[in-house]
Phi, psi and omega in degrees: 000141165320130182272310172235173182241159178307129177079003166305142169285132177222158169235143177303126165259357170202155183281153189278137168309110194309312185286348177277315196221104190272080179215053168330318194285334191284129195227162179299142176093356180284159185257147182215180185236116175286133180265324174198148177258124178267088186277000176282330187241011171056041189219139174258163168248109200238142171259119176294128169308315192279312188249347178083003186263131184277140179212161172246149189215141171297158184298321177271027176246357204215158173193180186271144172305163183288142186068015180297121173277137176220178185192131184250194182265002174247333168233153174240172166064031178267163189228122174288132172279184185293126194293124163251142181306307180320335189290324188272135187251150176315136173065003182251154180294145167304144187239151168221116173274142208202157183242114186264093189034042177108348195252129185259137190203175190199154188211172180281144190300322175314304199277020180241169178219143174291101183276016178257188179268115183280144168294147160285311174253120197249140186175190196292158187293148169273306172256154192273143180313132176077349172271158186272146178226160180243164171256115185306298193288356170081042174280347177204143179273155190105180160253146164241172198259129168302125173267304179204147190226130167228183184299326186262317177218160180228135188255137188230146173255128191272175176298343189262359190091342181297124167272133185234142172270131173222158174304113177305329186295321180286353188249177177188147169300142173275167189291141174107343183291133176270123198226156176221162158275151190306327195245000180252129172285350191292149167252151174224191188225143178279154169245182183301145194268140181232122185273114182243149170311132170218132180282085186276352199291153170064007178099358190274164186085162191238120175285128171251148170248116196279134177222185181291342178251027188095171175294126182219143187301125185301314185305339186267359197266137163252133174263116175277117193262105186300332185274345191210189179298167178277139190276119183234000000 
């Protein structure tokens, strides 16, 4: 029986061994998306949401991130709590701890299902997690915070806490954000988004952000928050 499903969000609980997985820049707390559950070897193949790189990790080194919506055959509206490595016991099934209407409970992860939207196209994130975005067609006023972002769909949290899965092509960074590209130290500003036709069918198209440095692929941008750490 598989423990996770393709498209599930996961977070790394421990650094991976460099020699087993040559991903030296990977650190605890990074987010990824399940590409394959290798249940015969108790490992997952994961796509790093930030870089798009693929790696394998043992079950006991990954978990659902805090706040992940879950359900089981008995319960709905479950939310994963902060995962801790010590929850996983050698030789035992992978366990997820969750909040059930204020009661902290746990079940084998294989008995739970992710209740959010799974992306169809898994790869490097488009918008940075935690960054503000606007809905270009205007279904809501103001900004929403990015929870996870992929080529075809981005999950956002509105001001009232509601989670929505939105077509990525319908979202944009608002004007006035301070941003950097991954490979350049220069700081730029986002400008008013201009929605132009992009051939998104069949996985095509590149999401672009209008900046003071011209149109730049959104996936290459880091949002600089002057009151906190950079959002990557």
